[in-house]
Coordinates of C-alpha atoms in Angstrom, one line a residue:
X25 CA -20.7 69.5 57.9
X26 CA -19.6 65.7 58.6
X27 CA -16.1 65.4 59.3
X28 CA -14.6 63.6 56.9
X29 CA -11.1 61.7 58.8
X30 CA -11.1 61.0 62.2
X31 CA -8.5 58.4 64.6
X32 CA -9.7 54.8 64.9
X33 CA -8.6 52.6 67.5
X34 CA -9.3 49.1 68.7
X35 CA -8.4 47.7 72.0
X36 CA -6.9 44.3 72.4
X37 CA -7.4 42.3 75.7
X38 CA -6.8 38.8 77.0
X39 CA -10.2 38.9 79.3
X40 CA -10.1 36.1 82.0
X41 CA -12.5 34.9 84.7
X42 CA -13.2 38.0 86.6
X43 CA -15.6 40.6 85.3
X44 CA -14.6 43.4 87.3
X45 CA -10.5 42.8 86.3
X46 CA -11.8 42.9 83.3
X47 CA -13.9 46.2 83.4
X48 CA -10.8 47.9 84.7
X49 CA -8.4 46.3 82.0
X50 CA -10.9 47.9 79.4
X51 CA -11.1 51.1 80.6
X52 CA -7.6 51.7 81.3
X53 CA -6.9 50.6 77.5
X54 CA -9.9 52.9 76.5
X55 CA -8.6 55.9 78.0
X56 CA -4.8 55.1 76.3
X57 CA -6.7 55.2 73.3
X58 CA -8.3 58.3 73.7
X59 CA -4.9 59.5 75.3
X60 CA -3.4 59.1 71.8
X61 CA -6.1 60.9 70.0
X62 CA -8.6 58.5 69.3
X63 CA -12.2 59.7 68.3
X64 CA -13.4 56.1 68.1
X65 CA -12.2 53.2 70.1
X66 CA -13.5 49.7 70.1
X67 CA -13.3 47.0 72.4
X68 CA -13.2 42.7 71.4
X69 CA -15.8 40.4 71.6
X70 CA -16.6 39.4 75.1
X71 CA -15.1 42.7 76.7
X72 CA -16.0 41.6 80.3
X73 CA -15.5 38.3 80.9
X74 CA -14.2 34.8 79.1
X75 CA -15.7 32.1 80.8
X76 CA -15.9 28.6 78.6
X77 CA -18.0 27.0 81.9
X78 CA -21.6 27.8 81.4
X79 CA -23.0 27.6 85.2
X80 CA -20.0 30.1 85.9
X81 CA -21.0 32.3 82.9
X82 CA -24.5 32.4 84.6
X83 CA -23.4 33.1 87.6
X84 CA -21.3 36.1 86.7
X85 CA -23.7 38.1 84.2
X86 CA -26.5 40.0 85.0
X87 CA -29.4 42.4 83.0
X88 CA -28.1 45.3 80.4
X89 CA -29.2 48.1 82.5
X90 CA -26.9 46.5 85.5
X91 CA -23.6 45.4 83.3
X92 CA -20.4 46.8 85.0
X93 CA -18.7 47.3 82.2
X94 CA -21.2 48.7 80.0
X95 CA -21.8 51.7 82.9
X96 CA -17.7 52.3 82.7
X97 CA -17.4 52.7 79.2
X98 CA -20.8 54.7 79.1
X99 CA -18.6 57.1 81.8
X100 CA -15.7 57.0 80.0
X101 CA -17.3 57.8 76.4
X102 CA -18.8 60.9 78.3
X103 CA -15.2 61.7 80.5
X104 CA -13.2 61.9 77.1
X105 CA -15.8 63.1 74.7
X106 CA -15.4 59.9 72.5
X107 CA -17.4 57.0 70.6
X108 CA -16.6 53.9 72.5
X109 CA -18.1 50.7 70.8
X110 CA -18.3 47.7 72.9
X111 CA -17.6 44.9 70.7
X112 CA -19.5 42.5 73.4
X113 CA -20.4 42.1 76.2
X114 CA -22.6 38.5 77.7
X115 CA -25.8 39.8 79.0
X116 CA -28.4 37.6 80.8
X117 CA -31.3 37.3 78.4
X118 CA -34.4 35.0 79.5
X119 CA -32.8 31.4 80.7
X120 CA -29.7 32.1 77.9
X121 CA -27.2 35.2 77.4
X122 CA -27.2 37.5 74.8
X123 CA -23.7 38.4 72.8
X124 CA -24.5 42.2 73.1
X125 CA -22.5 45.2 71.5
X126 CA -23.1 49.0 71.8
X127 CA -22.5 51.9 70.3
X128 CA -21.5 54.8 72.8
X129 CA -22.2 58.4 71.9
X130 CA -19.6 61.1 73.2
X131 CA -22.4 61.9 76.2
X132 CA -22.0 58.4 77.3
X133 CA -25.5 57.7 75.8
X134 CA -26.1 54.2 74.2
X135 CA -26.9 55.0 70.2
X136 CA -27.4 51.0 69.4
X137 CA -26.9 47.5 70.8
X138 CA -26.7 44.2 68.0
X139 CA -27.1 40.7 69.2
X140 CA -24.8 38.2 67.4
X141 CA -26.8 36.8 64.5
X142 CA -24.9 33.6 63.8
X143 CA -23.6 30.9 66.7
X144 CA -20.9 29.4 66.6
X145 CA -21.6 25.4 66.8
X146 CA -18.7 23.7 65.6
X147 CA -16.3 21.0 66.2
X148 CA -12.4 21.6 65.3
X149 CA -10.1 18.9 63.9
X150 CA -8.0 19.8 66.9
X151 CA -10.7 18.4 69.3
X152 CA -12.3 21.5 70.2
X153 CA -16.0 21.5 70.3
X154 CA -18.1 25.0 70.3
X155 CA -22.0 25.0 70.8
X156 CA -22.8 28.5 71.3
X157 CA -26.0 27.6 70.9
X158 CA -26.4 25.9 73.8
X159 CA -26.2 29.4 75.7
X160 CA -26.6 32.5 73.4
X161 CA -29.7 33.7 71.9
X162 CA -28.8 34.7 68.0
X163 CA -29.9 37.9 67.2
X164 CA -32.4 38.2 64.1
X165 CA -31.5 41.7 63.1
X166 CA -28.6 43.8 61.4
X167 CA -27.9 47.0 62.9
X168 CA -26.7 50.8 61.3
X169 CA -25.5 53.0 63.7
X170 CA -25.0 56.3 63.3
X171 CA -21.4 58.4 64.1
X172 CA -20.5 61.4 63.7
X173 CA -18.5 60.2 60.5
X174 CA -20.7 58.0 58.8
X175 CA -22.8 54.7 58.9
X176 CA -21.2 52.0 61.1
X177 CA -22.4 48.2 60.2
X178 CA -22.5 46.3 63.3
X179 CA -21.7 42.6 63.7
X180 CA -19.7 40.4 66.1
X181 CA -17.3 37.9 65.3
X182 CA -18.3 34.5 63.7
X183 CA -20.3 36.8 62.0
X184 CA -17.9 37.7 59.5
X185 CA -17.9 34.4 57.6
X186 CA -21.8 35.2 56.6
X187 CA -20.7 37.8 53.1
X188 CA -24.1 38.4 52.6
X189 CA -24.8 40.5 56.1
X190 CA -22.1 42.7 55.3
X191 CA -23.4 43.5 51.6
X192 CA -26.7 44.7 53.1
X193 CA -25.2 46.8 55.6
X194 CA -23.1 48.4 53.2
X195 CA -25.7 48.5 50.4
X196 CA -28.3 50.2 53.3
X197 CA -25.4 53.1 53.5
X198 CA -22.6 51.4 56.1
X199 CA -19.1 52.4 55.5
X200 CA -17.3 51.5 58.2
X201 CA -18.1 47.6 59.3
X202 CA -17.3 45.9 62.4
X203 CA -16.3 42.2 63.5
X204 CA -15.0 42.7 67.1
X205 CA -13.7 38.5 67.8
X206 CA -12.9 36.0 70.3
X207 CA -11.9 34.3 67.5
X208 CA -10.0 30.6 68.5
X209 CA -6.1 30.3 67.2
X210 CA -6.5 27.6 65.2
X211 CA -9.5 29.1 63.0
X212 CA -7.6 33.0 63.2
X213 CA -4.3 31.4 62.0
X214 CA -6.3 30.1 58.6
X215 CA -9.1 32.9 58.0
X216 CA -9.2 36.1 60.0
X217 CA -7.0 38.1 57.7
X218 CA -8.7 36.6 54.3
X219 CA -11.9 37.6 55.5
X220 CA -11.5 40.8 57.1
X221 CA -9.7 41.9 53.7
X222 CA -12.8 40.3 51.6
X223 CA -15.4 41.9 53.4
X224 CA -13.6 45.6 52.9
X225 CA -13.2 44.4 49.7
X226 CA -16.3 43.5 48.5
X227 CA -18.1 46.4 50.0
X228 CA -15.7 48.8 49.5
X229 CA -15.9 50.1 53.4
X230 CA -13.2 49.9 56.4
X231 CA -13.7 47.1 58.5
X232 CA -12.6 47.9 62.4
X233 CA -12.4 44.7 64.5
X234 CA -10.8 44.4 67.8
X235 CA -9.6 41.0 69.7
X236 CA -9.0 38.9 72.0
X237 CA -5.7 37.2 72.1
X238 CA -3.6 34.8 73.9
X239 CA -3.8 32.3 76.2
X240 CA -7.1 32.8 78.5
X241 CA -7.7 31.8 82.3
X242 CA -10.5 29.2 81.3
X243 CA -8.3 27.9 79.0
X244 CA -9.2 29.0 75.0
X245 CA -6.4 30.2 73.1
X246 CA -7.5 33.2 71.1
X247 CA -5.9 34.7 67.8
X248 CA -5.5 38.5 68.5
X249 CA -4.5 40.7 65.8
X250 CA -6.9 43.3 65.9
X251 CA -7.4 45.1 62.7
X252 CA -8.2 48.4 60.5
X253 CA -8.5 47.6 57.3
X254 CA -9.3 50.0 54.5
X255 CA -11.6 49.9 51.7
X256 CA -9.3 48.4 49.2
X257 CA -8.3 45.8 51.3
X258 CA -5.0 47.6 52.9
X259 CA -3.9 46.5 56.0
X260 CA -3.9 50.1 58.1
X261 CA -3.3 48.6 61.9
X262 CA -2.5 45.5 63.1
X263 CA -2.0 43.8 66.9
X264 CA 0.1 40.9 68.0
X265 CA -1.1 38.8 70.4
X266 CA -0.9 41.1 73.3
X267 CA -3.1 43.5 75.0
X268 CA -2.2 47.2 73.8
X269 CA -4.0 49.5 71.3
X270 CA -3.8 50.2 67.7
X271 CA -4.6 53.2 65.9
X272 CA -5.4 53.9 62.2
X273 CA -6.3 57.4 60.3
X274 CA -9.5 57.1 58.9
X275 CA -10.2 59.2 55.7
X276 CA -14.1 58.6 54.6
X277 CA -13.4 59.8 51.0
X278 CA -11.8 55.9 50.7
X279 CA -15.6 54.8 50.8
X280 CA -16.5 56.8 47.5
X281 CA -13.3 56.2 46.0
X282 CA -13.2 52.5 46.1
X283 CA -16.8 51.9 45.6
X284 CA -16.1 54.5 42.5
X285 CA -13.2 52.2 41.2
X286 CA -14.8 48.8 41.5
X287 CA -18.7 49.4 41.8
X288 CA -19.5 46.1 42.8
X289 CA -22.4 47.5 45.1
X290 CA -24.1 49.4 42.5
X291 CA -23.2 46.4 39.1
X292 CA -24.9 43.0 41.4
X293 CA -28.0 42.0 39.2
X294 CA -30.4 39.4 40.6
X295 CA -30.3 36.1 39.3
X296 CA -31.9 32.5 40.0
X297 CA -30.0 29.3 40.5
X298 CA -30.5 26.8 37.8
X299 CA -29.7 23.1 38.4
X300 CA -28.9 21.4 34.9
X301 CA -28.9 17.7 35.3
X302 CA -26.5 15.5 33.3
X303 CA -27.2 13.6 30.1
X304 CA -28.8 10.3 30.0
X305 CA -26.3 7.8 29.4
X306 CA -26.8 6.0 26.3
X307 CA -27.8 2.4 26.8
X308 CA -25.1 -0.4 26.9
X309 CA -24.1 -1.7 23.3
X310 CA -25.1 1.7 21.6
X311 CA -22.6 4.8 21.1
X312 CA -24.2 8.0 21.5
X313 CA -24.5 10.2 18.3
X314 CA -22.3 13.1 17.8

């Protein structure tokens, strides 16, 4: 029978330069997690290292099957018997890196992995520029992956502004969605809450997303505030901007019940886009008739 509440957590970390400072940050804060009775814990965006110069980036990540802190948390998933889901990790990929989370079994086994669909190429009235582009491969696939509680619908930060990925992963059977973030202050300060909320919202799941937060060693000033929010858009667990854990009761029955009370899954109807152009105008000199 599928257990039907279980102890969320999500980890929140200020990652810097060094990978390996990193790895142990994220496993000590894993292991709190589980120390506190977590069944699931997730980590941010970026887990092992936040690194704005590319040629140092490259310098410091290597292949999947080599990725310190991936092989940590496999050990620690299996040491306490949990789900541990990476939020990301950078991954050399070809002559670019891959945005890469997994999805950790409780024998340390890697269920799934997502690549970040959509890159972040901006430029931020505060003079920030972002071309993600420039460096990450974009994934071209959305990922389920099975707990032992449900469906989980896998995607990575920037990712949550895209509505329509998480209405496919909840309409292909996802109830618990994911947005693990390196999101930037300035951006967090304006959206991350809105959107977290709309996504659970409209699909009527939890969404679980862990951060990064504060001022980093390359420089980037991240948002924090990890969330758990729950299907009707309630605000379970929040963060600050400091590293720590959060944890959040999770009771799957919210799934059925929301999407019972608003059925926006089951009501959406196709429809096509109609462009009506405007009236002629009626020559000069003559007055339209009524």
């Amino acid at each position: 029978m599928t257990p039907t509440r279980f102890t969320a957590a999500c980890v929140q970390m200020r990652s810097g330069r060094d990978p390996l400072k990193n790895r142990d940050a994220a496993v000590a804060l894993v292991r709190e997690a589980a120390s506190q009775g977590a069944h699931f814990v997730q980590t941010p965006e970026m887990t092992s290292l936040v690194e704005r110069e590319r040629a140092a980036l490259f310098d410091k990540v290597g292949p999947e099957e080599q990725d310190p802190t991936l092989l940590a948390l496999r050990e620690v998933a299996r040491e306490r018997g949990i789900v541990v889901h990476l939020g990301s990790n950078a991954i050399k990929n070809g002559d670019k890196i891959a945005n890469r989370a997994f999805l950790i079994g409780p024998d340390g086994e890697i269920v799934a992995s997502y690549d970040k669909v959509h890159l972040f190429d901006v430029d931020l009235p505060n003079g920030e520029s972002w071309r993600e582009s420039a460096t990450y491969t974009g994934g071209d696939r959305a990922v389920l992956a099975e707990t032992p509680w449900g469906w989980l619908g896998m995607t990575i930060c920037y990712d949550v502004r895209f509505a329509a990925l998480y209405r496919a992963l909840a309409e292909n059977g996802a109830s618990f969605l994911s947005a693990p973030a390196c999101f930037t202050k300035q951006t967090g300060e304006a959206h991350w809450h809105v959107l977290h909320r709309s996504r659970a919202i409209e699909t009527g799941s939890f969404m679980i997303s862990a951060a990064q937060g504060g001022l980093h060693e390359d420089g980037r000033e991240t948002f924090g505030h990890s969330l758990i929010v729950d299907p009707w858009g309630r605000v379970l667990a929040e963060a600050g901007t400091e590293p720590g854990v959060i944890l959040a009761e999770i009771d799957v029955g919210l799934v059925a019940d929301a999407r019972g009370r608003i059925p926006t899954l089951k009501n959406a109807r196709p429809f096509r886009v109609e462009a009506v152009p405007a009236p002629a105008p009626a020559p000069v000199g003559q007055v339209a008739s009524a």
